[in-house]
Tab-separated table of C-alpha atoms in Angstrom:
chain	number	residue	atom	x	y	z
A	148	MET	CA	25.466	-8.132	53.561
A	149	SER	CA	27.576	-10.953	54.914
A	150	PHE	CA	29.264	-13.761	53.014
A	151	ASN	CA	30.628	-17.150	53.992
A	152	LEU	CA	32.569	-19.910	52.321
A	153	MET	CA	29.410	-21.793	51.349
A	154	MET	CA	28.225	-18.944	49.130
A	155	GLN	CA	29.245	-18.500	45.519
A	156	PRO	CA	31.123	-15.319	44.559
A	157	PRO	CA	29.015	-12.570	42.951
A	158	THR	CA	28.816	-12.872	39.182
A	159	LEU	CA	29.069	-10.056	36.695
A	160	ARG	CA	25.703	-9.708	34.966
A	161	PRO	CA	25.115	-7.899	31.676
A	162	GLY	CA	24.801	-4.164	32.226
A	163	ASP	CA	26.452	-4.131	35.673
A	164	ASP	CA	28.931	-1.395	36.427
A	165	LEU	CA	32.431	-2.830	36.857
A	166	ALA	CA	33.383	-0.361	39.595
A	167	GLN	CA	30.309	-1.294	41.639
A	168	TYR	CA	30.921	-4.975	40.957
A	169	PHE	CA	34.500	-4.809	42.299
A	170	ILE	CA	33.224	-3.176	45.513
A	171	VAL	CA	30.848	-6.105	46.114
A	172	PHE	CA	33.452	-8.654	45.009
A	173	GLU	CA	36.171	-7.342	47.343
A	174	TYR	CA	33.701	-7.227	50.229
A	175	TYR	CA	32.962	-10.895	49.574
A	176	CYS	CA	36.683	-11.718	49.466
A	177	SER	CA	37.291	-9.895	52.746
A	178	SER	CA	34.370	-11.779	54.357
A	179	VAL	CA	35.837	-15.155	53.414
A	180	LYS	CA	39.400	-13.915	54.039
A	181	ALA	CA	40.568	-14.783	50.545
A	182	SER	CA	44.165	-14.230	49.481
A	183	ASP	CA	45.229	-12.470	46.286
A	184	GLN	CA	45.592	-15.797	44.458
A	185	VAL	CA	42.079	-16.823	45.530
A	186	LYS	CA	40.724	-13.428	44.503
A	187	ARG	CA	42.289	-13.879	41.078
A	188	HIS	CA	40.747	-17.335	40.620
A	189	LEU	CA	37.332	-16.188	41.899
A	190	LEU	CA	37.366	-13.172	39.581
A	191	LEU	CA	38.266	-15.228	36.510
A	192	SER	CA	35.540	-17.740	37.344
A	193	ALA	CA	32.916	-14.988	37.779
A	194	ILE	CA	33.464	-13.106	34.493
A	195	ASN	CA	32.684	-14.303	30.977
A	196	ASN	CA	35.012	-14.932	28.068
A	197	ASN	CA	34.447	-11.529	26.447
A	198	LEU	CA	35.820	-9.705	29.448
A	199	LYS	CA	38.649	-12.243	29.727
A	200	TRP	CA	39.675	-11.453	26.165
A	201	ALA	CA	39.596	-7.747	27.019
A	202	LEU	CA	41.813	-8.342	30.070
A	203	GLN	CA	44.300	-10.511	28.176
A	204	ASP	CA	46.862	-8.071	26.859
A	205	LYS	CA	50.127	-9.884	26.084
A	206	ASP	CA	49.760	-12.578	28.679
A	207	CYS	CA	48.994	-16.066	27.507
A	208	ASN	CA	47.775	-17.230	30.922
A	209	LEU	CA	45.599	-14.894	32.991
A	210	TYR	CA	45.960	-17.132	36.047
A	211	GLU	CA	49.559	-15.957	36.329
A	212	VAL	CA	48.654	-12.252	36.378
A	213	GLU	CA	48.275	-10.466	39.701
A	214	TYR	CA	44.773	-9.620	40.920
A	215	GLU	CA	45.460	-5.881	41.103
A	216	VAL	CA	46.675	-5.894	37.495
A	217	LEU	CA	43.490	-7.667	36.376
A	218	LYS	CA	41.380	-5.183	38.310
A	219	GLU	CA	43.202	-2.223	36.742
A	220	ARG	CA	42.770	-3.641	33.229
A	221	ALA	CA	39.096	-4.348	33.847
A	222	LEU	CA	38.410	-0.812	35.047
A	223	ARG	CA	40.366	0.596	32.121
A	224	HIS	CA	38.368	-1.516	29.658
A	225	LYS	CA	35.014	-1.207	31.379
A	226	ASP	CA	33.324	-0.607	28.011
A	227	SER	CA	34.579	-3.974	26.776
A	228	GLY	CA	33.240	-7.413	27.547
A	229	GLN	CA	29.522	-7.787	28.034
A	230	HIS	CA	28.822	-4.091	27.510
A	231	ALA	CA	30.611	-4.164	24.168
A	232	GLU	CA	28.759	-7.336	23.230
A	233	ARG	CA	25.448	-5.614	23.900
A	234	ARG	CA	26.547	-2.664	21.788
A	235	ARG	CA	27.480	-5.002	18.962
A	236	ASP	CA	24.062	-6.630	19.092
A	237	GLU	CA	22.478	-3.178	19.045
A	238	LEU	CA	24.626	-2.182	16.084
A	239	ILE	CA	23.629	-5.243	14.067
A	240	GLY	CA	19.904	-4.526	14.488
A	241	ARG	CA	20.125	-0.729	14.117
A	242	VAL	CA	17.889	0.820	11.439
A	243	GLN	CA	16.880	4.370	10.638
A	244	LEU	CA	14.115	5.327	13.058
A	245	PRO	CA	10.918	7.197	12.071
A	246	GLY	CA	11.621	10.924	12.095
A	247	GLU	CA	15.389	10.366	12.108
A	248	SER	CA	17.297	11.981	9.268
A	249	SER	CA	19.919	10.133	7.265
A	250	ARG	CA	22.639	12.343	8.726
A	251	GLU	CA	21.576	11.505	12.294
A	252	PHE	CA	21.450	7.806	11.398
A	253	VAL	CA	25.054	7.928	10.135
A	254	TYR	CA	26.239	9.695	13.295
A	255	ALA	CA	24.457	7.160	15.520
A	256	LEU	CA	26.079	4.250	13.661
A	257	ARG	CA	29.496	5.838	13.995
A	258	ALA	CA	29.055	6.324	17.757
A	259	LEU	CA	27.896	2.719	18.223
A	260	GLY	CA	30.856	1.448	16.214
A	261	ASP	CA	33.301	3.407	18.386
A	262	ILE	CA	31.853	1.806	21.530
A	263	ALA	CA	31.406	-1.728	20.203
A	264	TYR	CA	34.847	-1.976	18.560
A	265	ARG	CA	37.371	-0.069	20.662
A	266	ASN	CA	40.403	-2.180	19.882
A	267	GLY	CA	42.483	-1.150	16.918
A	268	SER	CA	42.707	-4.752	15.755
A	269	ASP	CA	38.941	-4.750	15.078
A	270	ALA	CA	39.085	-1.885	12.563
A	271	ALA	CA	38.341	-4.090	9.543
A	272	LEU	CA	35.456	-5.813	11.331
A	273	ARG	CA	34.127	-2.452	12.521
A	274	ASN	CA	34.202	-1.030	8.977
A	275	GLU	CA	32.415	-4.072	7.544
A	276	MET	CA	29.706	-4.090	10.227
A	277	LEU	CA	29.057	-0.355	9.879
A	278	TYR	CA	28.931	-0.576	6.072
A	279	VAL	CA	26.471	-3.482	6.045
A	280	THR	CA	24.281	-1.909	8.745
A	281	LEU	CA	24.185	1.423	6.893
A	282	LEU	CA	23.013	-0.112	3.619
A	283	ARG	CA	20.491	-2.382	5.330
A	284	GLY	CA	18.972	0.193	7.695
A	285	LEU	CA	18.757	3.226	5.403
A	286	HIS	CA	15.196	4.288	4.564
A	287	ASP	CA	16.045	5.608	1.102
A	288	ARG	CA	16.348	2.267	-0.676
A	289	ARG	CA	17.205	3.860	-4.016
A	290	LEU	CA	20.201	5.601	-2.473
A	291	ALA	CA	21.196	2.462	-0.559
A	292	ASN	CA	21.159	0.386	-3.751
A	293	SER	CA	23.213	2.952	-5.677
A	294	ILE	CA	25.923	3.501	-3.032
A	295	PRO	CA	28.033	0.385	-3.898
A	296	SER	CA	28.392	1.464	-7.532
A	297	LEU	CA	29.038	5.103	-6.598
A	298	ILE	CA	31.943	4.177	-4.308
A	299	LYS	CA	33.199	1.591	-6.853
A	300	TYR	CA	32.345	-1.378	-4.612
A	301	SER	CA	35.074	-0.521	-2.113
A	302	ARG	CA	32.827	-1.381	0.897
A	303	ASP	CA	34.234	1.596	2.797
A	304	PHE	CA	31.941	2.927	5.519
A	305	ALA	CA	33.493	6.401	5.545
A	306	SER	CA	32.892	6.865	1.799
A	307	ALA	CA	29.352	5.497	2.013
A	308	ALA	CA	28.550	7.728	5.007
A	309	GLN	CA	29.885	10.796	3.195
A	310	MET	CA	27.769	9.883	0.160
A	311	VAL	CA	24.644	9.751	2.341
A	312	ILE	CA	25.465	13.077	4.002
A	313	ASP	CA	26.110	14.790	0.657
A	314	HIS	CA	22.857	13.426	-0.748
A	315	THR	CA	20.811	14.822	2.144
A	316	SER	CA	22.628	18.163	2.377
A	317	SER	CA	20.725	21.317	1.433
A	318	PRO	CA	22.112	24.344	-0.458
A	319	VAL	CA	22.066	26.322	2.806
A	320	ILE	CA	24.618	23.942	4.299
A	321	GLU	CA	26.750	24.356	1.194
A	322	VAL	CA	26.807	28.141	1.633
A	323	ALA	CA	27.489	27.805	5.352
A	324	ALA	CA	30.617	25.824	4.521
A	325	VAL	CA	32.223	29.007	3.171
A	326	GLU	CA	34.351	30.666	5.804
A	327	SER	CA	33.081	33.946	7.137
A	328	ASN	CA	36.456	35.626	6.826
A	329	THR	CA	36.794	34.867	3.121
A	330	PRO	CA	38.030	38.025	1.408
A	331	ASP	CA	36.572	37.095	-1.961
A	332	MET	CA	32.850	37.870	-1.707
A	333	GLY	CA	32.361	36.886	-5.327
A	334	LEU	CA	32.452	33.201	-4.338
A	335	ILE	CA	29.559	33.692	-1.944
A	336	LEU	CA	27.602	35.662	-4.537
A	337	LYS	CA	28.136	32.924	-7.128
A	338	LYS	CA	26.848	30.319	-4.711
A	339	LEU	CA	23.810	32.457	-3.939
A	340	GLU	CA	23.112	32.919	-7.652
A	341	ALA	CA	23.401	29.168	-8.209
A	342	MET	CA	20.961	28.616	-5.350
A	343	GLU	CA	18.521	31.099	-6.890
A	344	ILE	CA	18.736	29.439	-10.316
A	345	ARG	CA	18.135	25.979	-8.868
A	346	THR	CA	15.220	27.275	-6.818
A	347	LEU	CA	13.622	28.914	-9.865
A	348	GLN	CA	14.044	25.761	-11.929
A	349	ARG	CA	12.404	23.637	-9.257
A	350	THR	CA	9.612	26.204	-8.856
A	351	ASP	CA	8.915	26.261	-12.614
A	352	GLU	CA	8.792	22.485	-12.737
A	353	LEU	CA	6.401	22.359	-9.789
A	354	THR	CA	4.222	25.060	-11.376
A	355	ARG	CA	3.956	23.086	-14.619
A	356	ASN	CA	3.057	19.950	-12.735
A	357	ILE	CA	0.415	21.789	-10.713
A	358	SER	CA	-1.124	23.296	-13.882
A	359	ALA	CA	-1.303	19.874	-15.531
A	360	MET	CA	-2.905	18.361	-12.434
A	361	GLU	CA	-5.458	21.193	-12.234
A	362	ALA	CA	-6.433	20.650	-15.892
A	363	GLU	CA	-6.812	16.927	-15.284
A	364	ILE	CA	-8.952	17.576	-12.198
A	365	SER	CA	-11.211	19.939	-14.192
A	366	THR	CA	-11.646	17.307	-16.909
A	367	LEU	CA	-12.560	14.689	-14.339
A	368	LYS	CA	-15.080	17.051	-12.741
A	369	ARG	CA	-16.775	17.761	-16.081
A	370	THR	CA	-16.925	14.067	-16.883
A	371	ASN	CA	-18.430	13.373	-13.481
A	372	GLU	CA	-21.088	16.065	-13.971
A	373	GLN	CA	-21.987	14.716	-17.405
A	374	LEU	CA	-22.376	11.205	-16.078
A	375	ARG	CA	-24.354	12.475	-13.114
A	376	TYR	CA	-26.938	14.442	-15.123
A	377	SER	CA	-27.172	12.181	-18.177
A	378	PRO	CA	-30.762	10.883	-18.773
A	379	VAL	CA	-29.777	7.245	-19.156
A	380	HIS	CA	-27.412	5.438	-16.843
A	381	SER	CA	-26.261	1.906	-17.403
A	382	GLY	CA	-27.534	-0.515	-14.833
A	383	GLU	CA	-30.204	1.714	-13.295
A	384	ARG	CA	-33.648	0.277	-12.569
A	385	ARG	CA	-36.618	1.008	-14.868
A	386	CYS	CA	-40.339	0.669	-14.488
A	387	PHE	CA	-42.031	-2.049	-16.562
A	388	GLU	CA	-45.242	0.038	-16.637
A	389	CYS	CA	-44.113	3.432	-17.937
A	390	ASN	CA	-40.504	2.601	-18.913
A	391	ARG	CA	-39.209	5.492	-16.794
A	392	PRO	CA	-36.085	5.168	-14.592
A	393	GLY	CA	-35.975	5.572	-10.848
A	394	HIS	CA	-38.741	3.282	-9.622
A	395	PHE	CA	-40.299	-0.154	-10.015
A	396	LYS	CA	-43.714	-1.056	-11.407
A	397	ARG	CA	-45.297	-1.362	-7.957
A	398	GLU	CA	-44.227	2.244	-7.221
A	399	CYS	CA	-45.234	3.656	-10.623
A	400	PRO	CA	-47.368	6.829	-10.360
A	401	PHE	CA	-48.912	6.030	-13.786
A	402	LEU	CA	-50.062	2.551	-12.784
A	403	GLY	CA	-53.554	1.929	-14.244
A	404	THR	CA	-53.662	5.120	-16.298
A	405	THR	CA	-54.236	5.054	-20.060
A	406	GLY	CA	-51.383	5.942	-22.335
A	407	ALA	CA	-48.727	5.171	-19.754
A	408	LYS	CA	-47.277	2.388	-21.846
A	409	ALA	CA	-47.735	4.260	-25.093
A	410	ARG	CA	-45.387	7.034	-24.059
A	411	GLY	CA	-41.868	6.754	-22.713
A	412	PRO	CA	-39.819	9.319	-20.845
A	413	LYS	CA	-40.193	12.981	-21.841
A	414	GLY	CA	-43.396	12.350	-23.817
A	415	GLN	CA	-41.777	10.256	-26.546
A	416	ARG	CA	-43.918	7.596	-28.174
A	417	SER	CA	-42.875	4.062	-27.522
A	418	MET	CA	-41.733	1.736	-30.249
A	419	THR	CA	-44.808	-0.506	-29.924
A	420	SER	CA	-47.212	2.360	-30.625
A	421	CYS	CA	-45.284	3.738	-33.598
A	422	ILE	CA	-44.371	0.564	-35.489
A	423	SER	CA	-46.779	-2.278	-36.300
A	424	ARG	CA	-45.737	-5.779	-37.028
A	425	HIS	CA	-45.367	-6.977	-40.613
A	426	ALA	CA	-47.933	-9.754	-40.105
A	427	ASP	CA	-50.536	-7.227	-38.949
A	428	LEU	CA	-49.949	-5.058	-42.002
A	429	THR	CA	-50.215	-8.066	-44.333
A	430	ARG	CA	-53.459	-9.277	-42.728
A	431	SER	CA	-55.070	-5.866	-42.874
A	432	LYS	CA	-54.080	-5.449	-46.532
A	433	ARG	CA	-55.475	-8.879	-47.360
A	434	GLN	CA	-58.782	-8.036	-45.677
A	435	ARG	CA	-59.143	-4.837	-47.680
A	436	THR	CA	-58.213	-6.205	-51.103
A	437	ILE	CA	-59.803	-9.693	-51.078
A	438	PRO	CA	-63.557	-9.542	-50.339
A	439	SER	CA	-65.359	-12.634	-49.151
A	440	ARG	CA	-67.345	-14.928	-51.489
A	441	ALA	CA	-70.666	-13.957	-49.905
A	442	ARG	CA	-69.865	-10.293	-50.474
A	443	LYS	CA	-69.063	-11.002	-54.139
A	444	GLN	CA	-72.385	-12.786	-54.688
A	445	GLN	CA	-74.289	-9.942	-53.045
A	446	ILE	CA	-72.763	-7.312	-55.287
A	447	GLN	CA	-73.274	-9.272	-58.588
A	448	PRO	CA	-75.924	-7.549	-60.765
A	449	GLY	CA	-79.067	-9.467	-61.723
A	450	VAL	CA	-78.853	-11.926	-58.872
A	451	VAL	CA	-81.271	-11.174	-56.076
A	452	ASN	CA	-81.644	-13.252	-52.924
A	453	LYS	CA	-79.532	-16.034	-54.393
A	454	PRO	CA	-78.204	-18.167	-51.576
A	455	VAL	CA	-74.494	-18.159	-51.260
A	456	ASN	CA	-74.321	-21.848	-50.459
A	457	SER	CA	-76.914	-24.587	-50.761
A	458	ARG	CA	-75.897	-26.040	-47.482
A	459	SER	CA	-76.300	-22.770	-45.652
A	460	SER	CA	-79.831	-22.175	-47.203
A	461	SER	CA	-81.204	-25.709	-46.742
A	462	ALA	CA	-82.816	-26.969	-43.563
A	463	PRO	CA	-80.732	-28.726	-40.999
A	464	ALA	CA	-80.109	-32.489	-41.496
A	465	PRO	CA	-82.414	-33.780	-38.673
A	466	ALA	CA	-85.352	-31.745	-39.988
A	467	ARG	CA	-84.875	-33.104	-43.504
A	468	PHE	CA	-84.747	-36.662	-42.162
A	469	VAL	CA	-88.053	-36.171	-40.326
A	470	SER	CA	-89.719	-34.753	-43.439
A	471	LEU	CA	-88.583	-37.736	-45.518
A	472	LEU	CA	-90.089	-40.168	-42.957
A	473	LYS	CA	-93.416	-38.331	-43.092
A	474	GLN	CA	-93.490	-38.542	-46.882
A	475	MET	CA	-92.836	-42.310	-46.764
A	476	PHE	CA	-95.661	-43.021	-44.296
A	477	THR	CA	-98.171	-40.790	-45.988
A	478	SER	CA	-97.589	-42.283	-49.387
């Protein structure tokens, strides 16, 4: 690769290695035969403000610092500048990943904070960013909401992280914290007994819950069986011919047979065949108790072949009219 004066100096892009960048930059400066002052100006024009702030130690004006001093500071603070800015962006958006434990999430946040905020002057900002990110990215929202009150609203990341670790620690880790060379074995035995008691309590509680759930499942099964085999179900279709469930009238096997309507399911008599209407009973009673006038006249003693009505026994009206005309002409 060759350079000339018409070409711009190589710029430092995000993620570039500073050592590799200085190799390319010095090769460019040697190609254009740049002096140390020109190198200094080209370097300061090629880097961004974040790296400039990292290079500015106690000097107010970086353009008065020698090029070799700037190069040494840049290589010493190679994790600063754009790399640190990327780490800060990653820290802000960091959340607990699927399958990642709370302990691993705390350790990852702590490592990112050490890289993103190396300067001692950023300790307060580092603590605040880690504290906010921990509460926002933790999966256990109940624990995250209770941490501020547990640490008395001190907004201390170390206390919050220790609270998360203690909450997710198991009794095995608590026993492992005891030193192996402890002469008093009674302490270890007490811890083991406490573990056994807690385990039995949890087991009893789980057993009671399982028994209650099994009883509830059995009740639901019995209810389901009763509803399944009950003779009448709400909303099921019925035949208008035989009043039996399970089919329509056009599919009725008793269609056209006698007695299909008179009997319902399981041989029971229908309501229409068992109960007569009140009007029918009244009419039948009236027919039995009140005989007709003609019947009364027939059953009277001493009256034989007496017509019931003169109109009914006389000849029809046209015949009578004709007989009257004949009598008039003959007379």
